[in-house]
């Protein structure tokens, strides 16, 4: 399977070959229309959309690139279920990026000085109460001021004027730490925003690796080939050479501007909050560059498809710190792929599930609810999970509630910023002899009499529903 996509364009043509990209040549409005179409395609597991003519911009816009788990799978060369279970191992492959000296496509056009206007790019207006048009698919690249190690992550940005944008990098995010470290040394933090990188680099940016691990190396490992980098034209930051558009700039010292509201990943709005401000020093791009937008909002969207594998890998790592007997971890869609984690495990001590839930509550994942089930329950089957909760759990005995933990969250019910109460549900059955009464009733020898043999001998097939009702119930 291919993973070393040279650039976004090569991936788009692979999607086109598979019928998973639809191009729209009629003019599309950046105000709601492009997002409206993206939302609808996302909801039917439809194609990625390429808007060739955007109102008020000479740039085309691709939107909903990862609006289906199918396309995350294609980018990384593994089916999505495999990614959910093995993303953490892919994160370990690590191939360091390589600096190129040849002319980089992303610098074919260089815009500086008075010519800079961030709204020359077709930033989209997403939702009714949003604070404005938002840049949503930018990979922010910055370096720790002491070690020089790069960090790559995605943060929404709101334009303030032609050359300034907010950067929604709240406390706890690596980018925020980097910005603060530069500022503590009295220097503006240098930052590049990469739009339209190759698809694997985009997804690798979501790895929840420790501070000091360069996500470009994670991308290289997942691609099976180093990401080719070029130095920016006005700052000392390296960016992927084949990206579509780069916004170069610095984070101003001591300046915070209101960012938000914005319709966010919990499927609710995040309120306006002060955010760091980026001053743009240059915009460079390919000829005929494609702008990219990502949808977020009510799960599932591409925001969630892009984050679920890495969130699952993080939750799995944290749970494994308590016991090696973790069978599977599900960071659920209904839980916004962040707020609810279901863990199936084989407990070796009656209280072990409580340790696992506390480990996950304390982690940087942002889990609000942790449900622990036994190894005979598939955490990806929410009916089985609900069954376990309703047959193995007594609320007064098995629920743990902790108030006011620090937690990265945009949950509107949060009592304070970056704070949440947490709930753990131990839905595991007792250990030992007592356990038998909790297991699914078993028909002894059932496997000796396969129904399929009986059905095929009688030529049975599923009755078609229309004929079934015509002949009977009516
Ligand atoms: C489409 C998309 C938009 C995102 N927007 C934001 C954002 O605005 N602010 C934020 O803190 N994280 C955002 N994230 C999540 C971070 O990019 C992600 O958790 C990343 O791994 C953080 O990197 P770090 O561990 O290096 O801090 C977004 C993710 C995606 C996929
Ligand atoms: Mn990081």
mmCIF file of N, CA and C in Angstrom, residues 208-284:
data_model
loop_
_atom_site.group_PDB
_atom_site.id
_atom_site.type_symbol
_atom_site.label_atom_id
_atom_site.label_comp_id
_atom_site.label_asym_id
_atom_site.label_seq_id
_atom_site.Cartn_x
_atom_site.Cartn_y
_atom_site.Cartn_z
ATOM 1 N N UNK A 208 -0.179 12.053 19.728
ATOM 2 C CA UNK A 208 -0.086 12.665 21.059
ATOM 3 C C UNK A 208 1.233 12.247 21.704
ATOM 4 N N UNK A 209 2.312 12.586 21.003
ATOM 5 C CA UNK A 209 3.651 12.206 21.457
ATOM 6 C C UNK A 209 4.094 13.165 22.561
ATOM 7 N N UNK A 210 5.053 12.737 23.418
ATOM 8 C CA UNK A 210 5.540 13.633 24.470
ATOM 9 C C UNK A 210 6.194 14.888 23.881
ATOM 10 N N UNK A 211 6.249 15.940 24.685
ATOM 11 C CA UNK A 211 6.943 17.160 24.273
ATOM 12 C C UNK A 211 8.376 16.807 23.899
ATOM 13 N N UNK A 212 8.863 17.360 22.812
ATOM 14 C CA UNK A 212 10.232 17.073 22.404
ATOM 15 C C UNK A 212 10.332 15.985 21.340
ATOM 16 N N UNK A 213 9.218 15.384 20.994
ATOM 17 C CA UNK A 213 9.221 14.433 19.877
ATOM 18 C C UNK A 213 8.684 15.169 18.648
ATOM 19 N N UNK A 214 9.475 15.159 17.590
ATOM 20 C CA UNK A 214 9.168 15.893 16.370
ATOM 21 C C UNK A 214 8.155 15.097 15.534
ATOM 22 N N UNK A 215 6.959 15.658 15.359
ATOM 23 C CA UNK A 215 5.916 14.931 14.620
ATOM 24 C C UNK A 215 6.265 14.742 13.138
ATOM 25 N N UNK A 216 7.219 15.515 12.600
ATOM 26 C CA UNK A 216 7.645 15.257 11.208
ATOM 27 C C UNK A 216 8.359 13.905 11.115
ATOM 28 N N UNK A 217 9.068 13.519 12.209
ATOM 29 C CA UNK A 217 9.713 12.203 12.211
ATOM 30 C C UNK A 217 8.658 11.095 12.290
ATOM 31 N N UNK A 218 7.597 11.356 13.043
ATOM 32 C CA UNK A 218 6.488 10.388 13.109
ATOM 33 C C UNK A 218 5.870 10.247 11.712
ATOM 34 N N UNK A 219 5.701 11.387 11.044
ATOM 35 C CA UNK A 219 5.146 11.360 9.676
ATOM 36 C C UNK A 219 6.061 10.551 8.758
ATOM 37 N N UNK A 220 7.376 10.777 8.884
ATOM 38 C CA UNK A 220 8.331 10.034 8.056
ATOM 39 C C UNK A 220 8.185 8.537 8.265
ATOM 40 N N UNK A 221 8.090 8.125 9.527
ATOM 41 C CA UNK A 221 7.922 6.703 9.835
ATOM 42 C C UNK A 221 6.657 6.138 9.213
ATOM 43 N N UNK A 222 5.583 6.890 9.308
ATOM 44 C CA UNK A 222 4.311 6.413 8.754
ATOM 45 C C UNK A 222 4.329 6.405 7.228
ATOM 46 N N UNK A 223 5.097 7.321 6.640
ATOM 47 C CA UNK A 223 5.208 7.357 5.183
ATOM 48 C C UNK A 223 6.169 6.284 4.673
ATOM 49 N N UNK A 224 7.096 5.870 5.550
ATOM 50 C CA UNK A 224 8.140 4.951 5.110
ATOM 51 C C UNK A 224 9.225 5.681 4.337
ATOM 52 N N UNK A 225 9.223 6.997 4.450
ATOM 53 C CA UNK A 225 10.153 7.834 3.694
ATOM 54 C C UNK A 225 10.179 9.202 4.363
ATOM 55 N N UNK A 226 11.364 9.786 4.462
ATOM 56 C CA UNK A 226 11.494 11.080 5.149
ATOM 57 C C UNK A 226 10.618 12.147 4.488
ATOM 58 N N UNK A 227 10.092 13.050 5.304
ATOM 59 C CA UNK A 227 9.406 14.225 4.761
ATOM 60 C C UNK A 227 10.493 15.194 4.286
ATOM 61 N N UNK A 228 10.355 15.649 3.051
ATOM 62 C CA UNK A 228 11.351 16.572 2.491
ATOM 63 C C UNK A 228 11.012 18.004 2.934
ATOM 64 N N UNK A 229 12.009 18.670 3.510
ATOM 65 C CA UNK A 229 11.757 19.975 4.123
ATOM 66 C C UNK A 229 12.537 21.080 3.415
ATOM 67 N N UNK A 230 12.029 22.292 3.566
ATOM 68 C CA UNK A 230 12.757 23.466 3.081
ATOM 69 C C UNK A 230 12.674 24.538 4.153
ATOM 70 N N UNK A 231 13.704 25.383 4.216
ATOM 71 C CA UNK A 231 13.705 26.470 5.193
ATOM 72 C C UNK A 231 12.786 27.590 4.699
ATOM 73 N N UNK A 232 12.035 28.159 5.609
ATOM 74 C CA UNK A 232 11.139 29.272 5.266
ATOM 75 C C UNK A 232 11.944 30.466 4.750
ATOM 76 N N UNK A 233 11.264 31.411 4.107
ATOM 77 C CA UNK A 233 11.978 32.540 3.497
ATOM 78 C C UNK A 233 12.244 33.678 4.488
ATOM 79 N N UNK A 234 11.418 33.815 5.527
ATOM 80 C CA UNK A 234 11.614 34.950 6.449
ATOM 81 C C UNK A 234 11.867 34.526 7.895
ATOM 82 N N UNK A 235 11.723 33.249 8.203
ATOM 83 C CA UNK A 235 11.959 32.776 9.573
ATOM 84 C C UNK A 235 12.786 31.503 9.529
ATOM 85 N N UNK A 236 13.316 31.143 10.689
ATOM 86 C CA UNK A 236 14.213 29.989 10.780
ATOM 87 C C UNK A 236 13.416 28.732 11.156
ATOM 88 N N UNK A 237 12.457 28.391 10.317
ATOM 89 C CA UNK A 237 11.605 27.221 10.550
ATOM 90 C C UNK A 237 11.570 26.422 9.249
ATOM 91 N N UNK A 238 11.650 25.089 9.382
ATOM 92 C CA UNK A 238 11.591 24.245 8.201
ATOM 93 C C UNK A 238 10.182 23.682 8.002
ATOM 94 N N UNK A 239 9.765 23.633 6.731
ATOM 95 C CA UNK A 239 8.404 23.172 6.412
ATOM 96 C C UNK A 239 8.452 22.161 5.262
ATOM 97 N N UNK A 240 7.418 21.346 5.114
ATOM 98 C CA UNK A 240 7.402 20.358 4.021
ATOM 99 C C UNK A 240 7.460 21.046 2.656
ATOM 100 N N UNK A 241 8.438 20.627 1.845
ATOM 101 C CA UNK A 241 8.721 21.328 0.587
ATOM 102 C C UNK A 241 7.565 21.252 -0.409
ATOM 103 N N UNK A 242 6.774 20.189 -0.329
ATOM 104 C CA UNK A 242 5.733 20.022 -1.357
ATOM 105 C C UNK A 242 4.358 20.500 -0.893
ATOM 106 N N UNK A 243 4.300 21.173 0.251
ATOM 107 C CA UNK A 243 3.000 21.681 0.729
ATOM 108 C C UNK A 243 2.462 22.719 -0.245
ATOM 109 N N UNK A 244 1.169 22.993 -0.145
ATOM 110 C CA UNK A 244 0.532 23.936 -1.072
ATOM 111 C C UNK A 244 0.810 25.391 -0.692
ATOM 112 N N UNK A 245 0.609 25.708 0.578
ATOM 113 C CA UNK A 245 0.693 27.105 1.028
ATOM 114 C C UNK A 245 1.395 27.146 2.392
ATOM 115 N N UNK A 246 2.296 28.122 2.585
ATOM 116 C CA UNK A 246 2.936 28.318 3.889
ATOM 117 C C UNK A 246 2.688 29.764 4.331
ATOM 118 N N UNK A 247 2.219 29.931 5.547
ATOM 119 C CA UNK A 247 2.137 31.273 6.130
ATOM 120 C C UNK A 247 3.252 31.362 7.159
ATOM 121 N N UNK A 248 4.194 32.278 6.935
ATOM 122 C CA UNK A 248 5.326 32.448 7.849
ATOM 123 C C UNK A 248 5.037 33.624 8.778
ATOM 124 N N UNK A 249 5.531 33.528 10.015
ATOM 125 C CA UNK A 249 5.307 34.658 10.917
ATOM 126 C C UNK A 249 5.894 34.455 12.295
ATOM 127 N N UNK A 250 5.514 35.349 13.184
ATOM 128 C CA UNK A 250 5.989 35.296 14.570
ATOM 129 C C UNK A 250 4.798 35.526 15.497
ATOM 130 N N UNK A 251 4.921 35.010 16.728
ATOM 131 C CA UNK A 251 3.900 35.256 17.744
ATOM 132 C C UNK A 251 4.349 36.462 18.561
ATOM 133 N N UNK A 252 3.526 37.496 18.572
ATOM 134 C CA UNK A 252 3.893 38.736 19.234
ATOM 135 C C UNK A 252 3.912 38.543 20.748
ATOM 136 N N UNK A 253 4.851 39.245 21.392
ATOM 137 C CA UNK A 253 5.011 39.113 22.846
ATOM 138 C C UNK A 253 3.924 39.912 23.563
ATOM 139 N N UNK A 254 3.300 39.266 24.545
ATOM 140 C CA UNK A 254 2.376 39.974 25.432
ATOM 141 C C UNK A 254 1.063 40.371 24.799
ATOM 142 N N UNK A 255 0.764 39.854 23.603
ATOM 143 C CA UNK A 255 -0.498 40.234 22.962
ATOM 144 C C UNK A 255 -1.450 39.039 22.900
ATOM 145 N N UNK A 256 -2.641 39.218 23.422
ATOM 146 C CA UNK A 256 -3.683 38.202 23.311
ATOM 147 C C UNK A 256 -4.908 38.889 22.716
ATOM 148 N N UNK A 257 -5.572 38.222 21.783
ATOM 149 C CA UNK A 257 -6.805 38.791 21.208
ATOM 150 C C UNK A 257 -7.911 37.751 21.334
ATOM 151 N N UNK A 258 -9.119 38.249 21.347
ATOM 152 C CA UNK A 258 -10.267 37.359 21.504
ATOM 153 C C UNK A 258 -10.388 36.414 20.304
ATOM 154 N N UNK A 259 -10.514 35.136 20.613
ATOM 155 C CA UNK A 259 -10.686 34.103 19.589
ATOM 156 C C UNK A 259 -11.975 33.343 19.901
ATOM 157 N N UNK A 260 -12.828 33.178 18.915
ATOM 158 C CA UNK A 260 -14.083 32.471 19.114
ATOM 159 C C UNK A 260 -15.241 33.446 19.092
ATOM 160 N N UNK A 261 -16.455 32.957 19.293
ATOM 161 C CA UNK A 261 -16.805 31.534 19.435
ATOM 162 C C UNK A 261 -16.521 30.748 18.140
ATOM 163 N N UNK A 262 -16.514 29.450 18.267
ATOM 164 C CA UNK A 262 -16.381 28.578 17.101
ATOM 165 C C UNK A 262 -17.088 27.258 17.388
ATOM 166 N N UNK A 263 -17.787 26.744 16.407
ATOM 167 C CA UNK A 263 -18.437 25.430 16.528
ATOM 168 C C UNK A 263 -17.361 24.371 16.582
ATOM 169 N N UNK A 264 -17.289 23.660 17.698
ATOM 170 C CA UNK A 264 -16.106 22.824 17.955
ATOM 171 C C UNK A 264 -16.392 21.323 18.020
ATOM 172 N N UNK A 265 -15.335 20.569 18.294
ATOM 173 C CA UNK A 265 -15.406 19.101 18.245
ATOM 174 C C UNK A 265 -16.471 18.476 19.162
ATOM 175 N N UNK A 266 -16.847 19.109 20.314
ATOM 176 C CA UNK A 266 -17.895 18.432 21.096
ATOM 177 C C UNK A 266 -19.266 18.520 20.420
ATOM 178 N N UNK A 267 -19.340 19.239 19.295
ATOM 179 C CA UNK A 267 -20.641 19.438 18.684
ATOM 180 C C UNK A 267 -21.372 20.565 19.370
ATOM 181 N N UNK A 268 -20.600 21.502 19.916
ATOM 182 C CA UNK A 268 -21.132 22.674 20.608
ATOM 183 C C UNK A 268 -20.170 23.830 20.305
ATOM 184 N N UNK A 269 -20.555 25.016 20.715
ATOM 185 C CA UNK A 269 -19.647 26.147 20.515
ATOM 186 C C UNK A 269 -18.625 26.227 21.637
ATOM 187 N N UNK A 270 -17.415 26.669 21.289
ATOM 188 C CA UNK A 270 -16.478 27.072 22.343
ATOM 189 C C UNK A 270 -16.575 28.592 22.431
ATOM 190 N N UNK A 271 -16.566 29.099 23.653
ATOM 191 C CA UNK A 271 -16.790 30.538 23.825
ATOM 192 C C UNK A 271 -15.532 31.321 23.464
ATOM 193 N N UNK A 272 -15.692 32.645 23.312
ATOM 194 C CA UNK A 272 -14.555 33.506 22.972
ATOM 195 C C UNK A 272 -13.571 33.540 24.142
ATOM 196 N N UNK A 273 -12.275 33.373 23.812
ATOM 197 C CA UNK A 273 -11.227 33.392 24.839
ATOM 198 C C UNK A 273 -10.003 34.118 24.267
ATOM 199 N N UNK A 274 -9.156 34.679 25.144
ATOM 200 C CA UNK A 274 -7.947 35.341 24.634
ATOM 201 C C UNK A 274 -6.964 34.310 24.065
ATOM 202 N N UNK A 275 -6.393 34.614 22.907
ATOM 203 C CA UNK A 275 -5.453 33.681 22.267
ATOM 204 C C UNK A 275 -4.242 34.460 21.756
ATOM 205 N N UNK A 276 -3.075 33.785 21.656
ATOM 206 C CA UNK A 276 -1.885 34.430 21.092
ATOM 207 C C UNK A 276 -2.137 34.923 19.670
ATOM 208 N N UNK A 277 -1.327 35.900 19.250
ATOM 209 C CA UNK A 277 -1.511 36.524 17.942
ATOM 210 C C UNK A 277 -0.262 36.347 17.075
ATOM 211 N N UNK A 278 -0.481 35.916 15.850
ATOM 212 C CA UNK A 278 0.598 35.718 14.875
ATOM 213 C C UNK A 278 0.637 36.908 13.910
ATOM 214 N N UNK A 279 1.829 37.469 13.728
ATOM 215 C CA UNK A 279 2.026 38.512 12.700
ATOM 216 C C UNK A 279 2.671 37.851 11.494
ATOM 217 N N UNK A 280 2.030 37.961 10.362
ATOM 218 C CA UNK A 280 2.496 37.255 9.160
ATOM 219 C C UNK A 280 3.654 38.024 8.532
ATOM 220 N N UNK A 281 4.750 37.305 8.239
ATOM 221 C CA UNK A 281 5.904 37.944 7.600
ATOM 222 C C UNK A 281 6.009 37.581 6.119
ATOM 223 N N UNK A 282 5.360 36.486 5.716
ATOM 224 C CA UNK A 282 5.335 36.110 4.291
ATOM 225 C C UNK A 282 4.293 35.029 4.079
ATOM 226 N N UNK A 283 3.756 34.996 2.865
ATOM 227 C CA UNK A 283 2.954 33.843 2.444
ATOM 228 C C UNK A 283 3.643 33.290 1.197
ATOM 229 N N UNK A 284 3.986 32.016 1.241
ATOM 230 C CA UNK A 284 4.573 31.410 0.040
ATOM 231 C C UNK A 284 3.633 30.305 -0.408
#
